[in-house]
Short mmCIF file of C-alpha atoms and ligand atoms in Angstrom, two decimals:
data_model
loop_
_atom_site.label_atom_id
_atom_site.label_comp_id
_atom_site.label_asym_id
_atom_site.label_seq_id
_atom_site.Cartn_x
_atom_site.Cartn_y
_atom_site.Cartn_z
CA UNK W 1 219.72 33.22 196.55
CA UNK W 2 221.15 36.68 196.89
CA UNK W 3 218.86 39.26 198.67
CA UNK W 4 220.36 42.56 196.47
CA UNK W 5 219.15 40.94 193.35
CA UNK W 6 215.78 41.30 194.53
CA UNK W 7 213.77 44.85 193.69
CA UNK W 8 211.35 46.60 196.33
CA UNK W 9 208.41 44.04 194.82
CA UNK W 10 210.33 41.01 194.70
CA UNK W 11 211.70 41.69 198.55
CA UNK W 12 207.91 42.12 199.26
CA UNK W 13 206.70 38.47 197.61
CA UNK W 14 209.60 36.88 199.39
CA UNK W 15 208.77 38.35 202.56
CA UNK W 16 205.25 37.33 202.20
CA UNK W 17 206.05 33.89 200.94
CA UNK W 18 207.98 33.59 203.75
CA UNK W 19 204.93 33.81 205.96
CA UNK W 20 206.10 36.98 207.61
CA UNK W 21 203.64 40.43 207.72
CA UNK W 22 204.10 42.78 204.17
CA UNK W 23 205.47 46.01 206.41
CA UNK W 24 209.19 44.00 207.37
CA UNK W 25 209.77 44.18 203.93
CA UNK W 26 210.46 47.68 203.86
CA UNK W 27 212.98 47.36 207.11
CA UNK W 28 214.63 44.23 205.19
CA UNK W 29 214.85 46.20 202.52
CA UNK W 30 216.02 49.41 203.08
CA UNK W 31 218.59 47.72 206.06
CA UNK W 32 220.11 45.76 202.65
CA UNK W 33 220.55 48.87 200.95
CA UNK W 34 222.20 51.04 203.77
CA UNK W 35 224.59 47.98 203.77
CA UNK W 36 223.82 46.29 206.68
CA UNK W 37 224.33 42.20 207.25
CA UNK W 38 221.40 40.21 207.84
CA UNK W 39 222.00 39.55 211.40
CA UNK W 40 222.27 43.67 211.62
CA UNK W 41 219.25 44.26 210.38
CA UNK W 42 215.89 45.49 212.32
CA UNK W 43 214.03 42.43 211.81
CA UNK W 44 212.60 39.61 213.73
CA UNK W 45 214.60 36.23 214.80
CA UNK W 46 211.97 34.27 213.11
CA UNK W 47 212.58 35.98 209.55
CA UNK W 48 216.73 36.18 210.03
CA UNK W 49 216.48 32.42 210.44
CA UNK W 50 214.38 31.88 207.75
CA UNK W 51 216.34 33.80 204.93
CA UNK W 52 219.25 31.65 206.89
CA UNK W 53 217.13 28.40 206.42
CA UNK W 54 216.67 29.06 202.82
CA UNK W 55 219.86 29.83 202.20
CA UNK W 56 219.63 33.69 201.34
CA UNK W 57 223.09 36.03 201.50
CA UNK W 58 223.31 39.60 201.02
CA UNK W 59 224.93 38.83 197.74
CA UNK W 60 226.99 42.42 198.25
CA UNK W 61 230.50 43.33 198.37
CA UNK W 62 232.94 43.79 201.02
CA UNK W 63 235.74 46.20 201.22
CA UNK W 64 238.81 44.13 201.10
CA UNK W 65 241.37 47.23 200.78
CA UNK W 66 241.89 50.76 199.83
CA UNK W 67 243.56 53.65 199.13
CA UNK W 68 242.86 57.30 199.58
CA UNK W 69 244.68 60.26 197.41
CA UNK W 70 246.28 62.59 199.91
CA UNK W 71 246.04 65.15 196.88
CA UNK W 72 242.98 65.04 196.13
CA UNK W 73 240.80 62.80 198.02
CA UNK W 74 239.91 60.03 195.57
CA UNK W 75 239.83 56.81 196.95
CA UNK W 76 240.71 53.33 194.99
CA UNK W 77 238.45 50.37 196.40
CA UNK W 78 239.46 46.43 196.32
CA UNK W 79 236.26 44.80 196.86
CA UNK W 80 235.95 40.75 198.05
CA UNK W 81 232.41 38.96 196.50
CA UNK W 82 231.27 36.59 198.41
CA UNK W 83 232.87 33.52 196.12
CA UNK W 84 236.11 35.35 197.00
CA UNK W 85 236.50 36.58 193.74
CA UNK W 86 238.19 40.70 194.10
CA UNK W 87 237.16 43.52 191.79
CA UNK W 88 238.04 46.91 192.16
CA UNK W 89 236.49 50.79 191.75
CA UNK W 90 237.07 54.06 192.42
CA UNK W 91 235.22 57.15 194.15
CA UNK W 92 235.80 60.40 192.71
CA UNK W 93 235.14 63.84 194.20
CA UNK W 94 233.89 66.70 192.37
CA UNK W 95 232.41 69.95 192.93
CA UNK W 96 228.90 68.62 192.02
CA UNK W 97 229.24 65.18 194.43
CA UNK W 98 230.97 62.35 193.97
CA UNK W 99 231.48 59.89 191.05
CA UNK W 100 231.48 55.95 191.49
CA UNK W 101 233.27 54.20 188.95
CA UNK W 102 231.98 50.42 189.19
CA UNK W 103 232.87 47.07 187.37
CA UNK W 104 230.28 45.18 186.18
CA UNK W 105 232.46 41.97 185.50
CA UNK W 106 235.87 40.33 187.10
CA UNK W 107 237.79 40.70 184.57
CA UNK W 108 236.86 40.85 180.94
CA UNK W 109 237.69 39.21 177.51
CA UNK W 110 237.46 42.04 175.30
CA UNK W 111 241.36 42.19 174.84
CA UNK W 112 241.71 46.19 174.65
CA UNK W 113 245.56 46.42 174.00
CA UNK W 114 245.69 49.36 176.60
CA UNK W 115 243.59 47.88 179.43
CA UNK W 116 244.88 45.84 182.61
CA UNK W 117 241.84 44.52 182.68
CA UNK W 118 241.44 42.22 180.10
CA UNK W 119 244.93 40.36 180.86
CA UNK W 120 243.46 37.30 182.59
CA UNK W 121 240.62 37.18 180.10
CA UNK W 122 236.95 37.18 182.12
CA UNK W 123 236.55 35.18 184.92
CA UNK W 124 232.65 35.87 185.07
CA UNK W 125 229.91 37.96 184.94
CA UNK W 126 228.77 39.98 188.11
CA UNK W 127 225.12 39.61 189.46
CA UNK W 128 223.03 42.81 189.47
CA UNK W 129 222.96 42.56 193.22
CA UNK W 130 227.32 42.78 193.35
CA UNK W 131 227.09 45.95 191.18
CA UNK W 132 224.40 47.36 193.25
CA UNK W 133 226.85 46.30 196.54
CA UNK W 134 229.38 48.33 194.70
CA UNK W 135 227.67 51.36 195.47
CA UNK W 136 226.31 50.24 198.83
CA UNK W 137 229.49 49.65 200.32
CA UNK W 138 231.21 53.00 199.25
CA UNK W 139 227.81 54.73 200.64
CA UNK W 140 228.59 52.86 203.87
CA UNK W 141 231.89 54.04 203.99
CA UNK W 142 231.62 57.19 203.52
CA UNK W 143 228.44 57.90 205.39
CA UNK W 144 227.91 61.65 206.49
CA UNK W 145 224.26 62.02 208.46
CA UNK W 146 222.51 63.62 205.87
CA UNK W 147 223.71 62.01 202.21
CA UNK W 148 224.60 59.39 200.73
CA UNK W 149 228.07 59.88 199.18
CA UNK W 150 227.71 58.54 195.58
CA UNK W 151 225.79 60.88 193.79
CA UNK W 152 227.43 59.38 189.95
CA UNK W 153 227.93 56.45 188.97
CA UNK W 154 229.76 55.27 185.65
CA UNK W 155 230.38 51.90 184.40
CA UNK W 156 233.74 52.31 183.38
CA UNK W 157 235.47 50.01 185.76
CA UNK W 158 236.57 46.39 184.89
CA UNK W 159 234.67 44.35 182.19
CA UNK W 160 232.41 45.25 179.51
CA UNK W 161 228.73 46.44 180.44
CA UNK W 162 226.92 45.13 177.36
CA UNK W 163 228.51 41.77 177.72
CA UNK W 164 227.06 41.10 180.50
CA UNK W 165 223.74 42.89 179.43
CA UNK W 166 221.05 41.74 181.46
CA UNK W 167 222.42 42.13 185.02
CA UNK W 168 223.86 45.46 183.71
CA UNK W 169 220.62 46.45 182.67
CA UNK W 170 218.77 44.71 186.16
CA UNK W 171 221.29 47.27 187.92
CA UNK W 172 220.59 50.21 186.05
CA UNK W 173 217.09 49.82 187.27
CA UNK W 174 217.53 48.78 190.99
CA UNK W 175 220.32 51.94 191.59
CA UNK W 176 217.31 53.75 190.29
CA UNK W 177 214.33 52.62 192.11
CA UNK W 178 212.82 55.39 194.15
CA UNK W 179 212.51 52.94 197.36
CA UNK W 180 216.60 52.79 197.79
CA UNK W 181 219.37 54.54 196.05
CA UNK W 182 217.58 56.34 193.76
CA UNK W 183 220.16 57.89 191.72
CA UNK W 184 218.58 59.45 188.60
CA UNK W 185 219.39 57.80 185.20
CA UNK W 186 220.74 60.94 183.90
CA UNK W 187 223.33 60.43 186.75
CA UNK W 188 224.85 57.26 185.28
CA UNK W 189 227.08 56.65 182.29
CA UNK W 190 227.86 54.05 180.77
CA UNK W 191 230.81 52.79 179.16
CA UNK W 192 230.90 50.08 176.30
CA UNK W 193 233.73 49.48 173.46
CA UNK W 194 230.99 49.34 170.69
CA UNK W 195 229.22 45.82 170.93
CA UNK W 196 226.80 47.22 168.21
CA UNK W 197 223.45 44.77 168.30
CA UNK W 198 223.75 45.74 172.46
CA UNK W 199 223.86 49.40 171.61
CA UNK W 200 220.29 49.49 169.69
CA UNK W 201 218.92 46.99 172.40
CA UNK W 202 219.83 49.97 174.69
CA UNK W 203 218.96 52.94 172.67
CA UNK W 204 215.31 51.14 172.68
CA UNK W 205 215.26 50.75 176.32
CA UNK W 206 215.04 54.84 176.16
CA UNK W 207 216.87 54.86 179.77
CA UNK W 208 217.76 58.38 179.69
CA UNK W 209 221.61 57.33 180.82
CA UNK W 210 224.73 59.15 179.10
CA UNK W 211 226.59 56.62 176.87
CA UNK W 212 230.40 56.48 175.89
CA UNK W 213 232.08 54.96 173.43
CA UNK W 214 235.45 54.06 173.79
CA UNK W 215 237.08 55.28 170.58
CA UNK W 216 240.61 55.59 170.73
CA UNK W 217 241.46 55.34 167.01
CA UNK W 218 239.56 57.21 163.53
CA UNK W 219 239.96 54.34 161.22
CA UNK W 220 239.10 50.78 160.94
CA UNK W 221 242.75 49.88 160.45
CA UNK W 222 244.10 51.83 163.75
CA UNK W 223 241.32 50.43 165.79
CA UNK W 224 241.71 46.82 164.96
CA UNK W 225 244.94 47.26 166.16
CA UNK W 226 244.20 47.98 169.93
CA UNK W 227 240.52 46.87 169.86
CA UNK W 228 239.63 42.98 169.29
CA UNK W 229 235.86 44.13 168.99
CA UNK W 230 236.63 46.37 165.28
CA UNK W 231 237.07 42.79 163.79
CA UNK W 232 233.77 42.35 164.94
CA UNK W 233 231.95 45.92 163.97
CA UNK W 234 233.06 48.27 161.78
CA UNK W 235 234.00 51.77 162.60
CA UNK W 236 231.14 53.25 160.31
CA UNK W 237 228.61 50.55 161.69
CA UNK W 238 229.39 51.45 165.44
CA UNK W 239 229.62 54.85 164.85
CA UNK W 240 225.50 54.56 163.06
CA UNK W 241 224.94 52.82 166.05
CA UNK W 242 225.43 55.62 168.16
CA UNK W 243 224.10 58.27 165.63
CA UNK W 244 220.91 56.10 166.30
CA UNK W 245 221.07 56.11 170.22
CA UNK W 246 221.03 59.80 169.72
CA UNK W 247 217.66 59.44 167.62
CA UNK W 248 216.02 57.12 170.47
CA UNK W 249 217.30 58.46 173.45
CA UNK W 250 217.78 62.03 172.57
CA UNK W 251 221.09 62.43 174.91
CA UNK W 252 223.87 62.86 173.17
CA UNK W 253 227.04 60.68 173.55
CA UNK W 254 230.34 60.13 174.70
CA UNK W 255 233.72 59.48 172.38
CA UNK W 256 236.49 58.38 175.24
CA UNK W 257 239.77 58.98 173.12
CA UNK W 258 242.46 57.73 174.83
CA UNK W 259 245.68 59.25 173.66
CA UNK W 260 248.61 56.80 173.11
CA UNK W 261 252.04 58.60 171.83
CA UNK W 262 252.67 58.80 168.29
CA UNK W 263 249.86 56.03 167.68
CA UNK W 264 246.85 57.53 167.63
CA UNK W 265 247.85 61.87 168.33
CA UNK W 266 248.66 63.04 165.20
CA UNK W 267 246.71 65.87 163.18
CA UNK W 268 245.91 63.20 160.64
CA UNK W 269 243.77 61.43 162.82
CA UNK W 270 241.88 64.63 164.81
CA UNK W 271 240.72 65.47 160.91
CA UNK W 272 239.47 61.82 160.40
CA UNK W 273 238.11 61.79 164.11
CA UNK W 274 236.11 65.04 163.20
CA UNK W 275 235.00 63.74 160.13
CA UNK W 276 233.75 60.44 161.57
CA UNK W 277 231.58 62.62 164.42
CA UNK W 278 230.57 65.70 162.15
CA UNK W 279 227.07 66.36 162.83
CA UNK W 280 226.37 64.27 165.92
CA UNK W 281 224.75 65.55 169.57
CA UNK W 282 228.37 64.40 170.85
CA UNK W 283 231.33 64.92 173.10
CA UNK W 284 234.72 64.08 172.84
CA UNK W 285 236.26 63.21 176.51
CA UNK W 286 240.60 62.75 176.10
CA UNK W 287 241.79 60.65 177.97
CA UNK W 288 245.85 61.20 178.61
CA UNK W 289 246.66 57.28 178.85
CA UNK W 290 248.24 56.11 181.84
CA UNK W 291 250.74 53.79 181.01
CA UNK W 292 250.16 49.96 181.70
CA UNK W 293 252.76 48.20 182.18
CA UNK W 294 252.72 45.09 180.46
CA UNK W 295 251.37 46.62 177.38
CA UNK W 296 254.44 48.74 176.57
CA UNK W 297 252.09 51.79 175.21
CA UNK W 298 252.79 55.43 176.44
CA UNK W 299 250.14 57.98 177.17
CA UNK W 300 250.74 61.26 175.03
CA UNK W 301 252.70 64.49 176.73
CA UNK W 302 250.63 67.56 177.59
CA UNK W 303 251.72 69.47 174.36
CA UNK W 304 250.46 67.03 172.21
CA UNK W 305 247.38 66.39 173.94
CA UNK W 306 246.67 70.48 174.09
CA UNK W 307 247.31 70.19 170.08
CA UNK W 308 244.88 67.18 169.46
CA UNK W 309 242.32 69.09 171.35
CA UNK W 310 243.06 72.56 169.60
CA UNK W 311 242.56 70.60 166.25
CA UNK W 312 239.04 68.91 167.29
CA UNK W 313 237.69 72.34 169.02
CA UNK W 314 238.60 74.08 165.31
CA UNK W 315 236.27 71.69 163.79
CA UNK W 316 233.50 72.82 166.23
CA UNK W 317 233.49 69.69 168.38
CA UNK W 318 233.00 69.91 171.91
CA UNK W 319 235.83 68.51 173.90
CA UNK W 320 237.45 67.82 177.31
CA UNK W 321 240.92 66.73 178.61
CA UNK W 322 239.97 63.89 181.34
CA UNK W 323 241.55 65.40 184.46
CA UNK W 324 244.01 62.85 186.28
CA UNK W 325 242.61 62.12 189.39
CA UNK W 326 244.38 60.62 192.79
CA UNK W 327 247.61 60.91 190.59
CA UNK W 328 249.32 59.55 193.88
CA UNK W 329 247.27 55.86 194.24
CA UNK W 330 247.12 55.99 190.37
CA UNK W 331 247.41 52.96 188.28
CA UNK W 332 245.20 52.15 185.02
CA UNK W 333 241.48 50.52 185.63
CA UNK W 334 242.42 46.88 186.35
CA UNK W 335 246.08 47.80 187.72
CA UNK W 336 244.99 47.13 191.57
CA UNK W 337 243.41 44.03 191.01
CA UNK W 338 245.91 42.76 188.94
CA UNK W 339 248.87 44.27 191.88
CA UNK W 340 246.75 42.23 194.04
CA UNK W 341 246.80 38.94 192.31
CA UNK W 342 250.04 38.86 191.72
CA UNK W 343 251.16 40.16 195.13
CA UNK W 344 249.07 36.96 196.14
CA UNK W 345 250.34 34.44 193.57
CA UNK W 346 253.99 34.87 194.93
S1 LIG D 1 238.73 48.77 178.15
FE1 LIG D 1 236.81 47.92 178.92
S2 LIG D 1 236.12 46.57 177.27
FE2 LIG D 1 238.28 46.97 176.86
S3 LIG D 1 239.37 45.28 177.85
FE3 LIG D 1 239.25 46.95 179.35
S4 LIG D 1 237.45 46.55 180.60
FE4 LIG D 1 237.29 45.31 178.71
#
């Protein structure tokens, strides 16, 4: 059993069952969620050897590697799981706090033409408790006496949130609870690539989160072409699918938009973009796509990014370029893990 599954209440009942008074609960707790090991936490012999006894981990993450941005200060984060299985994330720094962008699965097997990712298919889901350790461990990390560092967190790292729906959904609420992290839902985004039934399942879980939908292409045709899932769903069906998160949730959503040279950045498709969106609470975010190697697609230059914005912004749509961050540890979401693997297959 792994302990950062468990919320505040369930931490409580085990502590109880356990035999051990209600009060060590909170130490257990909150020593779990500052990051701490069992053995380092301020708790009695007799309940350490218990949680030992009944076999009881952490269930976190470890830092395995990373690599800070001497531009800017982002760092990129190799995490080891406890099955040895390595994910990765990254910590972002803006002006209003910092931004953790956390996987929610080792790899994934939605087959996104442009995404590292995906190119060893999914190896599993993560447990709530190894998203929540996502967050921990950067916290740890970058401890200053007052915060905690992560103040944001999107799920925009490796794997698909909504396919692995119920631990995403477990996280969303432990990251939340006002007894640890407590980072308000309005603080979190999430990411999917339009797994429709999961986007109403959301929308009626009226979380108060931002969602995003990665786009990347204005017609069913384009799409299929660089994202598996549009066999699936339909453009117009995904897109009523977030016209009705809108309706439930009342927050208006994300369109990511990565822009792939002469694919997807032409004037044709801003006009059929902005007549897909017309009328929603929305946001375009463009995404100037880094380059991944073994798909042999090219990101779009600055001019023709400026353009494709220019074209949206005429239509009234609110949009922003997605500024490049750590551009000197860069590398696509996926890149480092994959680097890794292969730097440990040879
Ligand atoms: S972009 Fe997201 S959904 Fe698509 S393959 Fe990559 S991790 Fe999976």
């Amino acid at each position: 059993m792994k302990l950062l599954n468990l919320s505040f209440s369930e931490i409580e009942e085990l502590v109880e069952s356990l035999g051990e008074p209600k009060y060590r609960a909170k130490q257990l707790y909150q020593g779990l969620q500052m990051g701490k090991k069992i053995e380092e936490i301020n708790i009695s012999k007799d309940l350490k050897a218990l949680l030992a006894q009944n076999g009881y981990t952490t269930g976190g993450v470890e830092i395995h590697e990373k690599f800070v941005s001497k531009i800017d200060g982002t760092i990129k984060y190799l995490y080891c799981l406890e099955d040895g299985n390595i994910i990765e994330g990254v910590l972002m720094h803006y002006k209003h706090g910092s931004t953790l962008c956390v996987s929610t699965q080792v790899g994934c097997r939605m087959g996104c033409a442009f995404c590292a990712s995906t190119i060893g298919g999914l190896v599993r889901n993560l447990e709530a408790g190894e998203i929540l350790g996502q967050v921990i461990a950067v916290n740890r990390d970058n401890m200053t006496k007052k915060e905690r560092a992560v103040t944001n967190i999107v799920l925009m790292g490796s794997g698909e949130p909504l396919d692995n729906y119920d631990n995403t959904l477990k996280f969303l609420r432990l990251v939340s609870c006002p007894e640890g992290i407590n980072i308000s839902m309005r603080n979190i985004s999430l990411s999917t690539c339009g797994i429709v039934p999961k986007i109403k399942e959301l929308a009626k879980e009226k979380l108060g989160i931002t969602l995003s939908l990665s786009l990347h292409a204005p017609t069913d045709e384009m799409r299929k072409d660089i994202m598996p899932i549009s066999k699936a769903y339909a453009l117009e069906e995904t897109i009523d699918a977030m016209r009705y998160y809108v309706k439930e949730t009342g927050r208006r959503v994300v369109f990511e938009y990565a822009l792939i040279s002469e694919k997807n950045d032409t004037k044709e498709c801003a006009e059929k973009l902005a007549k897909l969106i017309r009328n929603m609470q929305c946001h375009v975010n463009l995404i100037p796509l880094n380059s991944v190697h073994e798909s042999g697609l090219s990101g779009s230059s600055g001019n023709r990014v400026a353009k494709f914005r220019e074209y949206l912004e005429k239509d009234g749509i609110s949009v922003t370029v997605r500024r490049e961050m750590g551009a000197d540890i860069s590398g696509a979401c996926g890149q480092l893990r994959r680097s890794y693997l292969s730097k440990e297959v040879k």
